[in-house]
Tab-separated table of C-alpha atoms in Angstrom:
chain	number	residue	atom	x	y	z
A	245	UNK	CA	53.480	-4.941	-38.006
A	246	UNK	CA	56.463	-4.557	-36.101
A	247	UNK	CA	57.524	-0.816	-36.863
A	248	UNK	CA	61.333	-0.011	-36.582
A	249	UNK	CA	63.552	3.249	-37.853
A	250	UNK	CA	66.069	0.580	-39.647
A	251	UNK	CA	68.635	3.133	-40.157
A	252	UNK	CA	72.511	2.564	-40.978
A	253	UNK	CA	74.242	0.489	-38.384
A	254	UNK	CA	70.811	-0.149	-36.737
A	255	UNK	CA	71.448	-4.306	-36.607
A	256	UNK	CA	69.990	-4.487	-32.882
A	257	UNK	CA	67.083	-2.648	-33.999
A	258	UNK	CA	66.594	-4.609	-36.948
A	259	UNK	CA	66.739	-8.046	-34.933
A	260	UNK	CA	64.850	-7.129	-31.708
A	261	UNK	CA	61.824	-6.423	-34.025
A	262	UNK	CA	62.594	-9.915	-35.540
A	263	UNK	CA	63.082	-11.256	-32.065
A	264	UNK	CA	59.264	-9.741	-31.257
A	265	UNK	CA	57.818	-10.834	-34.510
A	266	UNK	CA	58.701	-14.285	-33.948
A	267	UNK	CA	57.507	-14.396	-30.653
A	268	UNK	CA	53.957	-13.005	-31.509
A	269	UNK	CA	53.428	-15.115	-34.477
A	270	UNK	CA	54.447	-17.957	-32.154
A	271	UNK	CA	51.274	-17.290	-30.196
A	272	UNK	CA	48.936	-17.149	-33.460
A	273	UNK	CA	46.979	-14.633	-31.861
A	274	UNK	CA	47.270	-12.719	-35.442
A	275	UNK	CA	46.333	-14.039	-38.614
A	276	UNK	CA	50.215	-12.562	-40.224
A	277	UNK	CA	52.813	-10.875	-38.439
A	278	UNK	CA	56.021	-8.792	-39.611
A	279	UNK	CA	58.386	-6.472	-39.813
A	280	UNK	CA	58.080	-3.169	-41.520
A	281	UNK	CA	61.635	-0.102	-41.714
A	282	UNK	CA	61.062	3.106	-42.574
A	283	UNK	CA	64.718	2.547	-44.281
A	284	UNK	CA	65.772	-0.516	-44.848
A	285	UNK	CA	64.299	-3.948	-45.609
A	286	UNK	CA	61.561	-5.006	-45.770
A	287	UNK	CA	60.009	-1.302	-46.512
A	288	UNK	CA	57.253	-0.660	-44.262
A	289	UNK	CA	55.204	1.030	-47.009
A	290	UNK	CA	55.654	-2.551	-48.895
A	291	UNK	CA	54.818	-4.738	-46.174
A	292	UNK	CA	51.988	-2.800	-45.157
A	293	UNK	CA	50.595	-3.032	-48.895
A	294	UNK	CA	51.014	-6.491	-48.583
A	295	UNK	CA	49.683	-7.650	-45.644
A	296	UNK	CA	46.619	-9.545	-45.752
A	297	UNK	CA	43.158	-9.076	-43.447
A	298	UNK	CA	40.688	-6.428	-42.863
A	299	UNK	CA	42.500	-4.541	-40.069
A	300	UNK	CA	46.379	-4.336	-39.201
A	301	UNK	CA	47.921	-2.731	-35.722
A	302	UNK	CA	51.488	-1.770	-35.581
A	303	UNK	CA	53.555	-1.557	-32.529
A	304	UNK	CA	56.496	0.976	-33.220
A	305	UNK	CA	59.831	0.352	-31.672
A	306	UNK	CA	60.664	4.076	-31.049
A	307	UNK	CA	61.356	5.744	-27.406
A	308	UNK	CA	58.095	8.832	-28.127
A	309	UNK	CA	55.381	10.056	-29.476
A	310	UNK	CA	57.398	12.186	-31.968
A	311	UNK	CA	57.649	12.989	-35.806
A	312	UNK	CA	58.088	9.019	-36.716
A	313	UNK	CA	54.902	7.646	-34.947
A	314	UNK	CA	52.774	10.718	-35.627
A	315	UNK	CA	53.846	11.345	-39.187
A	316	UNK	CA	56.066	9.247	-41.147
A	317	UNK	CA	54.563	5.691	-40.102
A	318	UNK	CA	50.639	6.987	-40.991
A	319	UNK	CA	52.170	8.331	-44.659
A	320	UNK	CA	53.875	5.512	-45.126
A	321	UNK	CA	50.774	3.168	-44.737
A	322	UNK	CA	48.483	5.676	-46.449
A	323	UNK	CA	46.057	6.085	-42.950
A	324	UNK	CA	44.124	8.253	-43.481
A	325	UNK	CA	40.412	9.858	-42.294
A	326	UNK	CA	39.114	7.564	-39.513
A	327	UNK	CA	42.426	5.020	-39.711
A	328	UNK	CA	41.702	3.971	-43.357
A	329	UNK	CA	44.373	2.914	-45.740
A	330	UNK	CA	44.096	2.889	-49.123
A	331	UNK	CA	42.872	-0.397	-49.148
A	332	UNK	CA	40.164	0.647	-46.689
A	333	UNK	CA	41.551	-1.162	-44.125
A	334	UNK	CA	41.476	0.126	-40.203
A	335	UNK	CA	45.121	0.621	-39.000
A	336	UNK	CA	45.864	1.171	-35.692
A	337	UNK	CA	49.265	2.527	-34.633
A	338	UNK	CA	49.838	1.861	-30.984
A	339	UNK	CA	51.702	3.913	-28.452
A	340	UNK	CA	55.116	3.570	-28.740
A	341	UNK	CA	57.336	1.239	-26.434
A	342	UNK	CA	59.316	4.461	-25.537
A	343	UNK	CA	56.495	6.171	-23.406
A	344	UNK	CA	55.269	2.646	-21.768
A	345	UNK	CA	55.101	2.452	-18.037
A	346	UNK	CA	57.897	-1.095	-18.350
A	347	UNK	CA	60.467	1.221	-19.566
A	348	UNK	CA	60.820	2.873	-16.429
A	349	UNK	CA	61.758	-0.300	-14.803
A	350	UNK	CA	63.684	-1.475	-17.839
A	351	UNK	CA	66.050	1.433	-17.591
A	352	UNK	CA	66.662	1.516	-13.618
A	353	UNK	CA	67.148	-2.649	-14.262
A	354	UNK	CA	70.129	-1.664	-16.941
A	355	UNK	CA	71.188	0.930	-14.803
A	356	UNK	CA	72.028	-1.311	-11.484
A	357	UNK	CA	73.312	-3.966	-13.733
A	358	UNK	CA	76.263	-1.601	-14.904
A	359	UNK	CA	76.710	-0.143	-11.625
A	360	UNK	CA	77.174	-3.515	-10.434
A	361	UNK	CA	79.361	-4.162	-12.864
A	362	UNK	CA	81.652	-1.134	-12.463
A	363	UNK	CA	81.576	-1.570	-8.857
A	364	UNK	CA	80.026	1.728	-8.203
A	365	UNK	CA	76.853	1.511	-5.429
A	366	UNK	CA	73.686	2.746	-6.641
A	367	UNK	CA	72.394	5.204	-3.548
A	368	UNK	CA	76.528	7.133	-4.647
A	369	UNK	CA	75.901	6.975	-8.113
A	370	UNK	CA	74.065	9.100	-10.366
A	371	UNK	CA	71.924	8.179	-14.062
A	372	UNK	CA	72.217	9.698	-17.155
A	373	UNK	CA	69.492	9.420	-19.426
A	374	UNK	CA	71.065	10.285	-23.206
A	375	UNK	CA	68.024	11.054	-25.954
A	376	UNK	CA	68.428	12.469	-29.526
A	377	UNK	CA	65.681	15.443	-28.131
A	378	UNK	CA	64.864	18.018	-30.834
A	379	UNK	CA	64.549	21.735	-30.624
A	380	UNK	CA	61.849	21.620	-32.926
A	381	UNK	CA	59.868	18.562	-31.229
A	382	UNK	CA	59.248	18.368	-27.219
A	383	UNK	CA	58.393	14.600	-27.563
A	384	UNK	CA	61.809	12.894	-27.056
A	385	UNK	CA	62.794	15.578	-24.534
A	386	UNK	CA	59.390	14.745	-22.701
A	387	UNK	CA	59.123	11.081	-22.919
A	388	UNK	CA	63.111	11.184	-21.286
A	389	UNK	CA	62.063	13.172	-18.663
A	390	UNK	CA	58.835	11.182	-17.871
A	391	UNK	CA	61.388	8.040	-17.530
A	392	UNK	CA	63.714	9.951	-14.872
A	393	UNK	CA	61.121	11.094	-12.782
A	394	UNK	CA	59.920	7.403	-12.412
A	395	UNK	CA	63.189	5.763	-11.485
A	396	UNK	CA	63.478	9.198	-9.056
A	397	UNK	CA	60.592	8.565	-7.527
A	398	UNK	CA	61.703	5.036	-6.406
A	399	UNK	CA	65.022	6.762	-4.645
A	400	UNK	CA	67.331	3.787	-5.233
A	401	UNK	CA	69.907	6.131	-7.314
A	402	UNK	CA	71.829	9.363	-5.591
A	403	UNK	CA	70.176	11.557	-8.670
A	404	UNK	CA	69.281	11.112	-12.090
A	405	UNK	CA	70.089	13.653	-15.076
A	406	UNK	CA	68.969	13.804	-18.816
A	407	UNK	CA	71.138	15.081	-21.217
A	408	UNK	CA	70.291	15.754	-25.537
A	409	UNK	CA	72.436	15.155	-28.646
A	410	UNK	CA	70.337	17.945	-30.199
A	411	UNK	CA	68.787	20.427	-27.320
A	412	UNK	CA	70.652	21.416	-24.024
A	413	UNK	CA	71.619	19.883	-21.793
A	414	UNK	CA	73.894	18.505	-24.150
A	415	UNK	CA	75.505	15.400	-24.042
A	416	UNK	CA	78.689	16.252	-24.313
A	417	UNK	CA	78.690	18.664	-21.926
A	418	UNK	CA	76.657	16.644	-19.055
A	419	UNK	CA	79.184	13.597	-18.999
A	420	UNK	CA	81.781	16.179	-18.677
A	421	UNK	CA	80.301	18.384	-15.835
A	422	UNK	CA	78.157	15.780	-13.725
A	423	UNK	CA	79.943	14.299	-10.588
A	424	UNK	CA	80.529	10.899	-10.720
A	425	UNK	CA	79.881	7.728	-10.524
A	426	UNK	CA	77.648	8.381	-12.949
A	427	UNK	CA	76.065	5.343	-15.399
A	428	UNK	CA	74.766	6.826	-18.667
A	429	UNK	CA	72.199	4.710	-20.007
A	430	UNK	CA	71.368	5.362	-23.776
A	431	UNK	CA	67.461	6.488	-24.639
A	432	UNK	CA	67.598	4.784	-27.985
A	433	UNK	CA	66.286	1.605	-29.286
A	434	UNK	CA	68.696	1.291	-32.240
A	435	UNK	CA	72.190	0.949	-31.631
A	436	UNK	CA	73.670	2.807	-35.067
A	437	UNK	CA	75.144	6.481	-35.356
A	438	UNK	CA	73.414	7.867	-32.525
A	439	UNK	CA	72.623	5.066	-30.026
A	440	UNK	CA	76.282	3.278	-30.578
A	441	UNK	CA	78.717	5.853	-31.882
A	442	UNK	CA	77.610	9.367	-30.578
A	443	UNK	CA	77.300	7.750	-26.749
A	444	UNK	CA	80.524	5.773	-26.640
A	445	UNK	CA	82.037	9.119	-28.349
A	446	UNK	CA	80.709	11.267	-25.697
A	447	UNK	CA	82.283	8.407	-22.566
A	448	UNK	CA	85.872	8.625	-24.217
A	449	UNK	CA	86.049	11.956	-24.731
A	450	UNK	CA	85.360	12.333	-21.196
A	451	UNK	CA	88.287	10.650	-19.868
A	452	UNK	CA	86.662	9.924	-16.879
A	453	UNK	CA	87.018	6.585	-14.307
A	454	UNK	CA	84.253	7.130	-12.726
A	455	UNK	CA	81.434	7.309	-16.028
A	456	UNK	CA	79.654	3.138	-16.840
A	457	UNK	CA	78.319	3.146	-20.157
A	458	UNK	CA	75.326	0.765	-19.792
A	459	UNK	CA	74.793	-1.447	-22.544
A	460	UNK	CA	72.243	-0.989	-25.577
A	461	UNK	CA	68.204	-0.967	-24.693
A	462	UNK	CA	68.115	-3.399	-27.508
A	463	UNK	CA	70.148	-5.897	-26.157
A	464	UNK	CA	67.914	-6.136	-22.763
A	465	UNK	CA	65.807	-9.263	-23.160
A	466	UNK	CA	63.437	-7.566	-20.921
A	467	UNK	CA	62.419	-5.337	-23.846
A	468	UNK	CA	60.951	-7.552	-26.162
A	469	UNK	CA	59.450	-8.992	-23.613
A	470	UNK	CA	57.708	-6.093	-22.557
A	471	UNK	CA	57.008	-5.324	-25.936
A	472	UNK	CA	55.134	-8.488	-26.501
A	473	UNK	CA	53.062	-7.946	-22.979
A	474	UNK	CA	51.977	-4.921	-25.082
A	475	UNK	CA	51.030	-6.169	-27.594
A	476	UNK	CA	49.207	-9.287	-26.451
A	477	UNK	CA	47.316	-7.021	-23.616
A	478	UNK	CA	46.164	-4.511	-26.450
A	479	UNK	CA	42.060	-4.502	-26.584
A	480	UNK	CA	40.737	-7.029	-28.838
A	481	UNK	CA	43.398	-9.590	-29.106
């Protein structure tokens, strides 16, 4: 199963777990293959129910380890002592594509594509990573972090920066006070309220020149590629 969030607006998120699904079942490594929402459709608690075999492994398309992969996606398939479901079946929920090694690489490769593109040169320009974070939950703030200290350590940008919608450093604030050029580059695999609407908000209301808004992770085709490397390389495929 293909795991997404599915929220309103989330039509990038919806179709690069399509675009993965495909591609998988394409390889018939799996005897089924599909796409489960917590909100939307198809319900992951319905597809999950429905699924045939012993044994089912989900890859979620969320950027941590937070409340989603560690809470609502087990309740939602019923896992429960020693990976059961309900139906006795082993489920194994994989580490999310957020906190994989690729997206790194993913993010500084959207990065220099919109400096490029806004004519800004990447050892004078600065990154800004924008996550939802959580004051309640380290795991987005963590996973963020992990990211910018990998494209740091590489030293092809002047400096990188992470910035919250929910914790500080706020978003709002950080496009506002950084020195520029700065690309912001959008920690979010949908692209509804928060990874569409709250990010272009926060560029306008900047009024700056010198800010590149880099364009959606879900648009990327590097992503589902990497996600389907995961996948493929997971023991016992």
């Amino acid at each position: 199963i293909i795991a997404a969030h599915g929220d309103r607006g989330g039509l990038m998120t919806n179709r690069l777990a399509g675009t993965i699904a495909g591609k998988i079942s394409r390889t018939g490594r799996f005897a089924d293959v599909a796409v489960g929402l917590l909100r939307g459709d198809p319900l992951l608690e319905e597809v999950g129910s429905s699924l045939p075999g012993d044994a089912v492994r989900v890859y979620p398309l969320f950027m941590s380890c937070g409340y989603y992969v560690e809470n609502a996606i087990p309740e939602c398939l019923k896992i429960g002592p020693g990976g059961l479901d309900a139906a006795g079946r082993k489920v194994e929920v994989m580490k999310p594509i957020g906190v994989r090694p690729v997206m790194a690489r993913i993010v500084e490769s959207i990065a220099r594509h919109t400096a490029a593109e806004a004519g800004f040169k990447p050892d004078e320009s600065g990154i800004l990573l924008a996550a939802h974070g959580s004051t309640k939950d380290p795991s987005s703030r963590q996973a963020t972090r992990a990211v910018a200290r990998q494209i740091a350590d590489k030293q092809v940008f002047n400096r990188i920066d992470c910035a919250f919608l929910e914790e500080p450093p706020f978003l709002g604030e950080a496009v506002s006070a950084l020195a520029g050029p700065l690309v912001v580059v959008g920690m979010f695999i949908g692209e509804g309220m928060h990874g569409h609407d709250d990010l272009r908000a926060a560029v306008t209301d900047a009024g700056r020149k010198d800010i590149a808004l880099a364009p959606p992770l879900a648009r990327w085709p590097d992503l589902a590629a990497a996600a389907c490397d995961d996948i493929l390389a997971a023991p016992g495929n």
